[in-house]
PDB file of C-alpha atoms (C1' of nucleotides) in Angstrom:
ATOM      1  CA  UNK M 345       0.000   0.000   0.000  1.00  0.00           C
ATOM      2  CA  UNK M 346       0.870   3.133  -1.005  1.00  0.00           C
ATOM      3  CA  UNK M 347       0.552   6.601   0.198  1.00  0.00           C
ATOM      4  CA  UNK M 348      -0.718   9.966  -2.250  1.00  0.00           C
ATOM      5  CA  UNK M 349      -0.738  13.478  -2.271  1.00  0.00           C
ATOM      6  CA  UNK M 350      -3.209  14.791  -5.259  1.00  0.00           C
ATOM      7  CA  UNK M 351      -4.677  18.421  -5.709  1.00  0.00           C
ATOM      8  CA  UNK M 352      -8.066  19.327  -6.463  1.00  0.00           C
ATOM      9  CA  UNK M 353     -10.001  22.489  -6.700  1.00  0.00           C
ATOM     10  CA  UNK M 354     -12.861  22.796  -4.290  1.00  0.00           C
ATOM     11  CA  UNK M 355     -14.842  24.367  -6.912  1.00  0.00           C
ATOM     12  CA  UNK M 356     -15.124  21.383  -9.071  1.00  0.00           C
ATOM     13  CA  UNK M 357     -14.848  18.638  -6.630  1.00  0.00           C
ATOM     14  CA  UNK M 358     -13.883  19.126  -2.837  1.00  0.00           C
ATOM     15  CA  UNK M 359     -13.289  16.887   0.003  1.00  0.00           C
ATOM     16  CA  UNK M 360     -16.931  17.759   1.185  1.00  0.00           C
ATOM     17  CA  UNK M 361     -18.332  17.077  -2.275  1.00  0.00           C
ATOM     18  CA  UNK M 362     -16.541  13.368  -2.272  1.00  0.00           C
ATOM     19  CA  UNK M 363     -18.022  12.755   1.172  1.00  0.00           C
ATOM     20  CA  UNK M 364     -21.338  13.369   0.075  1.00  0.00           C
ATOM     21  CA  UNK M 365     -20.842  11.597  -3.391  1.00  0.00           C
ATOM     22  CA  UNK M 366     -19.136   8.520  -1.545  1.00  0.00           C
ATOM     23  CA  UNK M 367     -16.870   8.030  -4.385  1.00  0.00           C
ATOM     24  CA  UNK M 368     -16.020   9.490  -7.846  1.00  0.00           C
ATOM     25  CA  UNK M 369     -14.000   9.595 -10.712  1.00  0.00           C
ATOM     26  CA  UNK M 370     -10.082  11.107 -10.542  1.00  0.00           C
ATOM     27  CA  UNK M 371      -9.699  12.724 -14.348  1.00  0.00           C
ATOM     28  CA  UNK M 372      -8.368  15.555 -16.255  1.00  0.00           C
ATOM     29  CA  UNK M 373      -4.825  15.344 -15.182  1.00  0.00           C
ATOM     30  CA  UNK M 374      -2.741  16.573 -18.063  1.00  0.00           C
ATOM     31  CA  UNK M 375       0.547  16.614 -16.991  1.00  0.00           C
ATOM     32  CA  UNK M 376       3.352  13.171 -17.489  1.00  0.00           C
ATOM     33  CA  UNK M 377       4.792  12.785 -14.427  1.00  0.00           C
ATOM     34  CA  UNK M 378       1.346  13.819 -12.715  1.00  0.00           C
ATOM     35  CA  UNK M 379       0.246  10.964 -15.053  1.00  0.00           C
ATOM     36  CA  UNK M 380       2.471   8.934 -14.132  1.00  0.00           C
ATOM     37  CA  UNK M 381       2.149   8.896 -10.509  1.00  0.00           C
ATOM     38  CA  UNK M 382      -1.424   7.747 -11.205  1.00  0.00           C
ATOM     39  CA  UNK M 383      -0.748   5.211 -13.305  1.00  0.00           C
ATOM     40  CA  UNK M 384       1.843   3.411 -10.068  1.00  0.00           C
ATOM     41  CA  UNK M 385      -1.591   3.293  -8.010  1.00  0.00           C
ATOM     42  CA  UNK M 386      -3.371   0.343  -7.108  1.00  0.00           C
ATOM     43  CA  UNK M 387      -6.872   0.282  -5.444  1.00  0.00           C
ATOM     44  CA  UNK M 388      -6.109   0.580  -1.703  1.00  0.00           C
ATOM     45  CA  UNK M 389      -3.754   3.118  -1.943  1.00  0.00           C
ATOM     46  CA  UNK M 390      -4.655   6.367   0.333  1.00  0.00           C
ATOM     47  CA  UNK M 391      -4.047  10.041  -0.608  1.00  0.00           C
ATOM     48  CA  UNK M 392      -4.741  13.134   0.992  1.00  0.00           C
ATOM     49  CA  UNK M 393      -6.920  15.435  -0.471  1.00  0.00           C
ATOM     50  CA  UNK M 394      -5.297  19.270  -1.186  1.00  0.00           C
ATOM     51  CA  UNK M 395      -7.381  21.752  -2.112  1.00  0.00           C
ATOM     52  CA  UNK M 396      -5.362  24.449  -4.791  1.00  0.00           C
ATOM     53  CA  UNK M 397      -6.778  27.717  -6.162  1.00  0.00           C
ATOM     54  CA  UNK M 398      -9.203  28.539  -3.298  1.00  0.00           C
ATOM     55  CA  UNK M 399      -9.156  31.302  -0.243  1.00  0.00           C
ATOM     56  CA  UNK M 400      -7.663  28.245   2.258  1.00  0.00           C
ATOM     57  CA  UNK M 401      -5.362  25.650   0.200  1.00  0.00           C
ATOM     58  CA  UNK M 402      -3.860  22.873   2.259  1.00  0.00           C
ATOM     59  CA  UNK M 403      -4.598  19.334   3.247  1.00  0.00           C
ATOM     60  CA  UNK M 404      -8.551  18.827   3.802  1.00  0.00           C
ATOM     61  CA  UNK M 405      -8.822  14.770   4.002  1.00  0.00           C
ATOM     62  CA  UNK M 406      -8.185  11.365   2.534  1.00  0.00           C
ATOM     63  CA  UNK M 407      -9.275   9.743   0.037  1.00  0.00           C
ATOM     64  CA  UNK M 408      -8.757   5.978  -0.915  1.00  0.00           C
ATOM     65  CA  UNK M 409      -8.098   4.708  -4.418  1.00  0.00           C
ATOM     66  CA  UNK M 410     -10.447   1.742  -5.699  1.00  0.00           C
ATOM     67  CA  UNK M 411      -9.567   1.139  -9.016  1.00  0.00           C
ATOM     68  CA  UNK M 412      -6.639   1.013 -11.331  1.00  0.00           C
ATOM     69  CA  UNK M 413      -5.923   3.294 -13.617  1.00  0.00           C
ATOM     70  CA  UNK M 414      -7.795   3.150 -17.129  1.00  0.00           C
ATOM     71  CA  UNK M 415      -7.905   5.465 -20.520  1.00  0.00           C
ATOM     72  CA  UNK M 416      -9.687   9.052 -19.281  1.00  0.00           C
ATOM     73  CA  UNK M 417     -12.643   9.575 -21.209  1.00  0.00           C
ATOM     74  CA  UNK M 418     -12.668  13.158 -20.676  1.00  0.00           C
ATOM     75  CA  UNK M 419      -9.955  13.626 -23.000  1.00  0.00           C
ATOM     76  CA  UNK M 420     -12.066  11.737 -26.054  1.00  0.00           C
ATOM     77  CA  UNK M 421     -14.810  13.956 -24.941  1.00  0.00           C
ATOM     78  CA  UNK M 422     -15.406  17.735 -26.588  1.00  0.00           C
ATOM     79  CA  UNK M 423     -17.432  18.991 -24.631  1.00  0.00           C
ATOM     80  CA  UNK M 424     -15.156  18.514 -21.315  1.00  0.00           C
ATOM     81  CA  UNK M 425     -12.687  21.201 -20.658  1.00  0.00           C
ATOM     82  CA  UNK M 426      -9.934  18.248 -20.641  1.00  0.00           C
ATOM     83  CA  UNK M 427     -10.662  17.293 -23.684  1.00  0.00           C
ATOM     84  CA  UNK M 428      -7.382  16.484 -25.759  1.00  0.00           C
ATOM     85  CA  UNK M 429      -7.347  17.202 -29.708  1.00  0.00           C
ATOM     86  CA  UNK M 430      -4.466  14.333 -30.590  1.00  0.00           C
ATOM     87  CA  UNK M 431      -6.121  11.621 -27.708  1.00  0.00           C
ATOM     88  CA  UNK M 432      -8.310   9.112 -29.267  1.00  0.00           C
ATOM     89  CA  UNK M 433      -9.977   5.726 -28.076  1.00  0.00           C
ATOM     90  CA  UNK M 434      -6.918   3.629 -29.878  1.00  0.00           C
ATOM     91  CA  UNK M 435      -4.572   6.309 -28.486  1.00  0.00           C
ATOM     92  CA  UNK M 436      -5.254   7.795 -25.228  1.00  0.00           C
ATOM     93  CA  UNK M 437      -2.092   8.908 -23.212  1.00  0.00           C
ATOM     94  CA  UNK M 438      -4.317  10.001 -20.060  1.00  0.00           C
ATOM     95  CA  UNK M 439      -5.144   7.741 -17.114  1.00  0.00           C
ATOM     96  CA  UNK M 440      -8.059   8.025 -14.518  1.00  0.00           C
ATOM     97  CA  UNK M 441      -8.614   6.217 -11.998  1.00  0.00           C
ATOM     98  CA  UNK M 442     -11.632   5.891  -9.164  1.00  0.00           C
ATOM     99  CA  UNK M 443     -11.393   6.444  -5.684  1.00  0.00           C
ATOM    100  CA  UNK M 444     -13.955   6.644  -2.392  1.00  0.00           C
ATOM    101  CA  UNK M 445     -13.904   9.269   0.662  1.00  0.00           C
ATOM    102  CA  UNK M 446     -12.267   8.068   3.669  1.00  0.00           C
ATOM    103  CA  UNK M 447     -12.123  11.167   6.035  1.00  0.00           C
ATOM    104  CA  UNK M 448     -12.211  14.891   6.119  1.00  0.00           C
ATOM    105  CA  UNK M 449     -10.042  16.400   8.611  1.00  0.00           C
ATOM    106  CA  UNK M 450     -12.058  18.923  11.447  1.00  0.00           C
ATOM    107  CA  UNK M 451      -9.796  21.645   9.861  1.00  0.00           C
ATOM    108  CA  UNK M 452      -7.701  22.404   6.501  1.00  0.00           C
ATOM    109  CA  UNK M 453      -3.651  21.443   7.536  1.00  0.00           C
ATOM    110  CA  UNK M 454      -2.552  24.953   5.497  1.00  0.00           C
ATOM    111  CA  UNK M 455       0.017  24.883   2.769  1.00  0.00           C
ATOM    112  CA  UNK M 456       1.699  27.997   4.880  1.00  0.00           C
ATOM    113  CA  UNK M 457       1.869  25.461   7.984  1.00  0.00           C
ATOM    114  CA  UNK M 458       2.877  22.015   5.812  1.00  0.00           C
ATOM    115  CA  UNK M 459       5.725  24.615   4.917  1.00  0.00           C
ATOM    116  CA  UNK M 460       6.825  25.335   8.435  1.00  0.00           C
ATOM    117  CA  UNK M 461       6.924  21.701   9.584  1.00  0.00           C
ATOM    118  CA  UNK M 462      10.325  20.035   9.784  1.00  0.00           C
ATOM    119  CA  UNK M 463      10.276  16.802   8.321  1.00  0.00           C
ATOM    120  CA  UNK M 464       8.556  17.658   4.636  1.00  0.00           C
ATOM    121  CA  UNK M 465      11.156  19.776   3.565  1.00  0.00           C
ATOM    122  CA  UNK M 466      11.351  16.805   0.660  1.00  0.00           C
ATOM    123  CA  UNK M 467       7.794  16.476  -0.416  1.00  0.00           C
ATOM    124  CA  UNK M 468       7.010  17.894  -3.684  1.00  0.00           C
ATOM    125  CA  UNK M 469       4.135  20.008  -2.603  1.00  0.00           C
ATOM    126  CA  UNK M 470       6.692  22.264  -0.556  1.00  0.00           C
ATOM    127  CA  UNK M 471       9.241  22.087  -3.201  1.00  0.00           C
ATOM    128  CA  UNK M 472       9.849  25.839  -4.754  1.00  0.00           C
ATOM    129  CA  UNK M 473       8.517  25.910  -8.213  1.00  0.00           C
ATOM    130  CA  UNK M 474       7.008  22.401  -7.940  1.00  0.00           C
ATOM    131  CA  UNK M 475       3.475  22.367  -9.890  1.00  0.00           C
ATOM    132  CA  UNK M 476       2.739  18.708  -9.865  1.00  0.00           C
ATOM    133  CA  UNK M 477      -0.756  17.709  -8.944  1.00  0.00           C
ATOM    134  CA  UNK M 478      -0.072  14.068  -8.204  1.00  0.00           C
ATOM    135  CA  UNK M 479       2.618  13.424  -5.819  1.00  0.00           C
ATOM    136  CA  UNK M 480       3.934  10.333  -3.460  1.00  0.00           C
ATOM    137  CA  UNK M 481       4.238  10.424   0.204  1.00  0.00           C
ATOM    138  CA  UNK M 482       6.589   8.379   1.965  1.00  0.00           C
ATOM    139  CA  UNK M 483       5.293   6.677   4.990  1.00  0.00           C
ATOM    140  CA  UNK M 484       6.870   9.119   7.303  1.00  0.00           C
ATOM    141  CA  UNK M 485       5.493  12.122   5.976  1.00  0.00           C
ATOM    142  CA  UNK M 486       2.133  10.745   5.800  1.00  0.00           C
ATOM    143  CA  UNK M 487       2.539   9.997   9.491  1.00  0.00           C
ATOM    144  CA  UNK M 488       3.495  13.500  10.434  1.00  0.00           C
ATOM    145  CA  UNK M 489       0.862  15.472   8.109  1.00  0.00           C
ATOM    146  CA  UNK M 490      -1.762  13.165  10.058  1.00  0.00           C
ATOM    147  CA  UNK M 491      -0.693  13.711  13.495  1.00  0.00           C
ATOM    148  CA  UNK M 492      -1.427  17.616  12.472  1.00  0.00           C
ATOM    149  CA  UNK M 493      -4.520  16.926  11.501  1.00  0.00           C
TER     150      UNK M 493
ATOM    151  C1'  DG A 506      18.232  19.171 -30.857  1.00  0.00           C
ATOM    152  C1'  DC A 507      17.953  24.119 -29.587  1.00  0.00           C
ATOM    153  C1'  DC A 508      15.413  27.658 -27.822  1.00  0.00           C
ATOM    154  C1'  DA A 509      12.042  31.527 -28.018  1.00  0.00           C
ATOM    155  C1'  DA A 510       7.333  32.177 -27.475  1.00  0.00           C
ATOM    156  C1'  DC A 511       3.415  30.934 -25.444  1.00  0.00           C
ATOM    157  C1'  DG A 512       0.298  28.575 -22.077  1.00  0.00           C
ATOM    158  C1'  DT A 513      -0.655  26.851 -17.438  1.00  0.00           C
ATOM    159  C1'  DT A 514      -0.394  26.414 -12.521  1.00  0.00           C
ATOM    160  C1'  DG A 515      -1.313  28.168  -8.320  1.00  0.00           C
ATOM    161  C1'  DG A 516       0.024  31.062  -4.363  1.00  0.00           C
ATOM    162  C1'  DC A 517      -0.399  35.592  -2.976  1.00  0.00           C
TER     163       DC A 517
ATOM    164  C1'  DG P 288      -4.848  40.542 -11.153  1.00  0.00           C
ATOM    165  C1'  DC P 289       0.073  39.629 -10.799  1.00  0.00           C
ATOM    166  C1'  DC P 290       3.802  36.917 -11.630  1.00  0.00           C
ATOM    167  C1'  DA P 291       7.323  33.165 -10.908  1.00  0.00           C
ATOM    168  C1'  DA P 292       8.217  28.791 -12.439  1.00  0.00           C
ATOM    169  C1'  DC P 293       7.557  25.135 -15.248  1.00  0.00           C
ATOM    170  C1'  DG P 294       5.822  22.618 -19.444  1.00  0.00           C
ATOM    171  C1'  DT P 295       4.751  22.513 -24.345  1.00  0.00           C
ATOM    172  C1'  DT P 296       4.970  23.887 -29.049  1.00  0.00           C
ATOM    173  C1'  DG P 297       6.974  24.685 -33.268  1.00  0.00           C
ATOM    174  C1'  DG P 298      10.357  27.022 -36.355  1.00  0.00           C
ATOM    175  C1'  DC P 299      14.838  26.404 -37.668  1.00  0.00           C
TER     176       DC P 299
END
DNA sequence: GCCAACGTTGGC
DNA sequence: GCCAACGTTGGC
């Protein structure tokens, strides 16, 4: 088992809007080594769930993979705002994958304090310049970001 | 293969 | 809205 770090914005799908969904489909990531991050998951991994472009980003829960990876349909479809021009069904270079709600955390862990906390100086999230939205966690940090929670 | 121009991400 | 940093595109 394997531990995650993937963003989302709030506006489209939050950790509140997984509870209440139960589980839904991870798509629309449209970056390679984002990509391929998601295709190394297997259906038990956890993640936590970091909320980008919104008044509070940080850490807001975890989520729980439960399915492997397959060929996103959002980028075969033209009406989604993923979709991709050069992807078709024999050639689709995007991966999404399913996952459930596990927990959302009484309060948002902030990106300001993952920052200040000694022991993630090497996670990707904290990393100047880093952009990926799909990241691994090593056992330890996951430890530490849930003790803060 | 180089690299300038452009697009995107995402915090602030 | 700004802008730093990174990724992608496309001419050469």
């Amino acid at each position: 088992m394997a531990f995650w770090l993937m963003k989302s914005e709030p506006e489209e799908l939050s950790i509140h809007d997984l509870q209440r969904l139960g589980q839904s489909r991870w798509d629309g990531v449209r970056n390679y080594q984002a990509r391929n991050f998601l295709r190394a998951m297997t259906p038990g991994d956890l993640f936590f769930f970091y909320h980008s472009s919104c008044p509070e980003p940080g850490i807001a829960g975890i989520g729980e993979i439960t399915a492997a990876p397959y060929p996103d349909p959002t980028a075969l479809d033209p009406h989604s705002n993923y979709h991709d021009a050069k992807a078709s069904e024999e050639k689709n270079p995007w991966s999404a994958l399913d996952v459930s709600f596990v927990e959302a955390f009484s309060r948002v862990i902030s990106l300001a304090e993952l920052k200040h906390q000694a022991g993630l100086e090497e996670l990707a999230l904290v990393r100047k310049g880093s952009r990926l939205s799909v990241m691994p966690v090593n056992a330890e940090q996951w430890a530490l970001i849930l003790a803060l929670a």
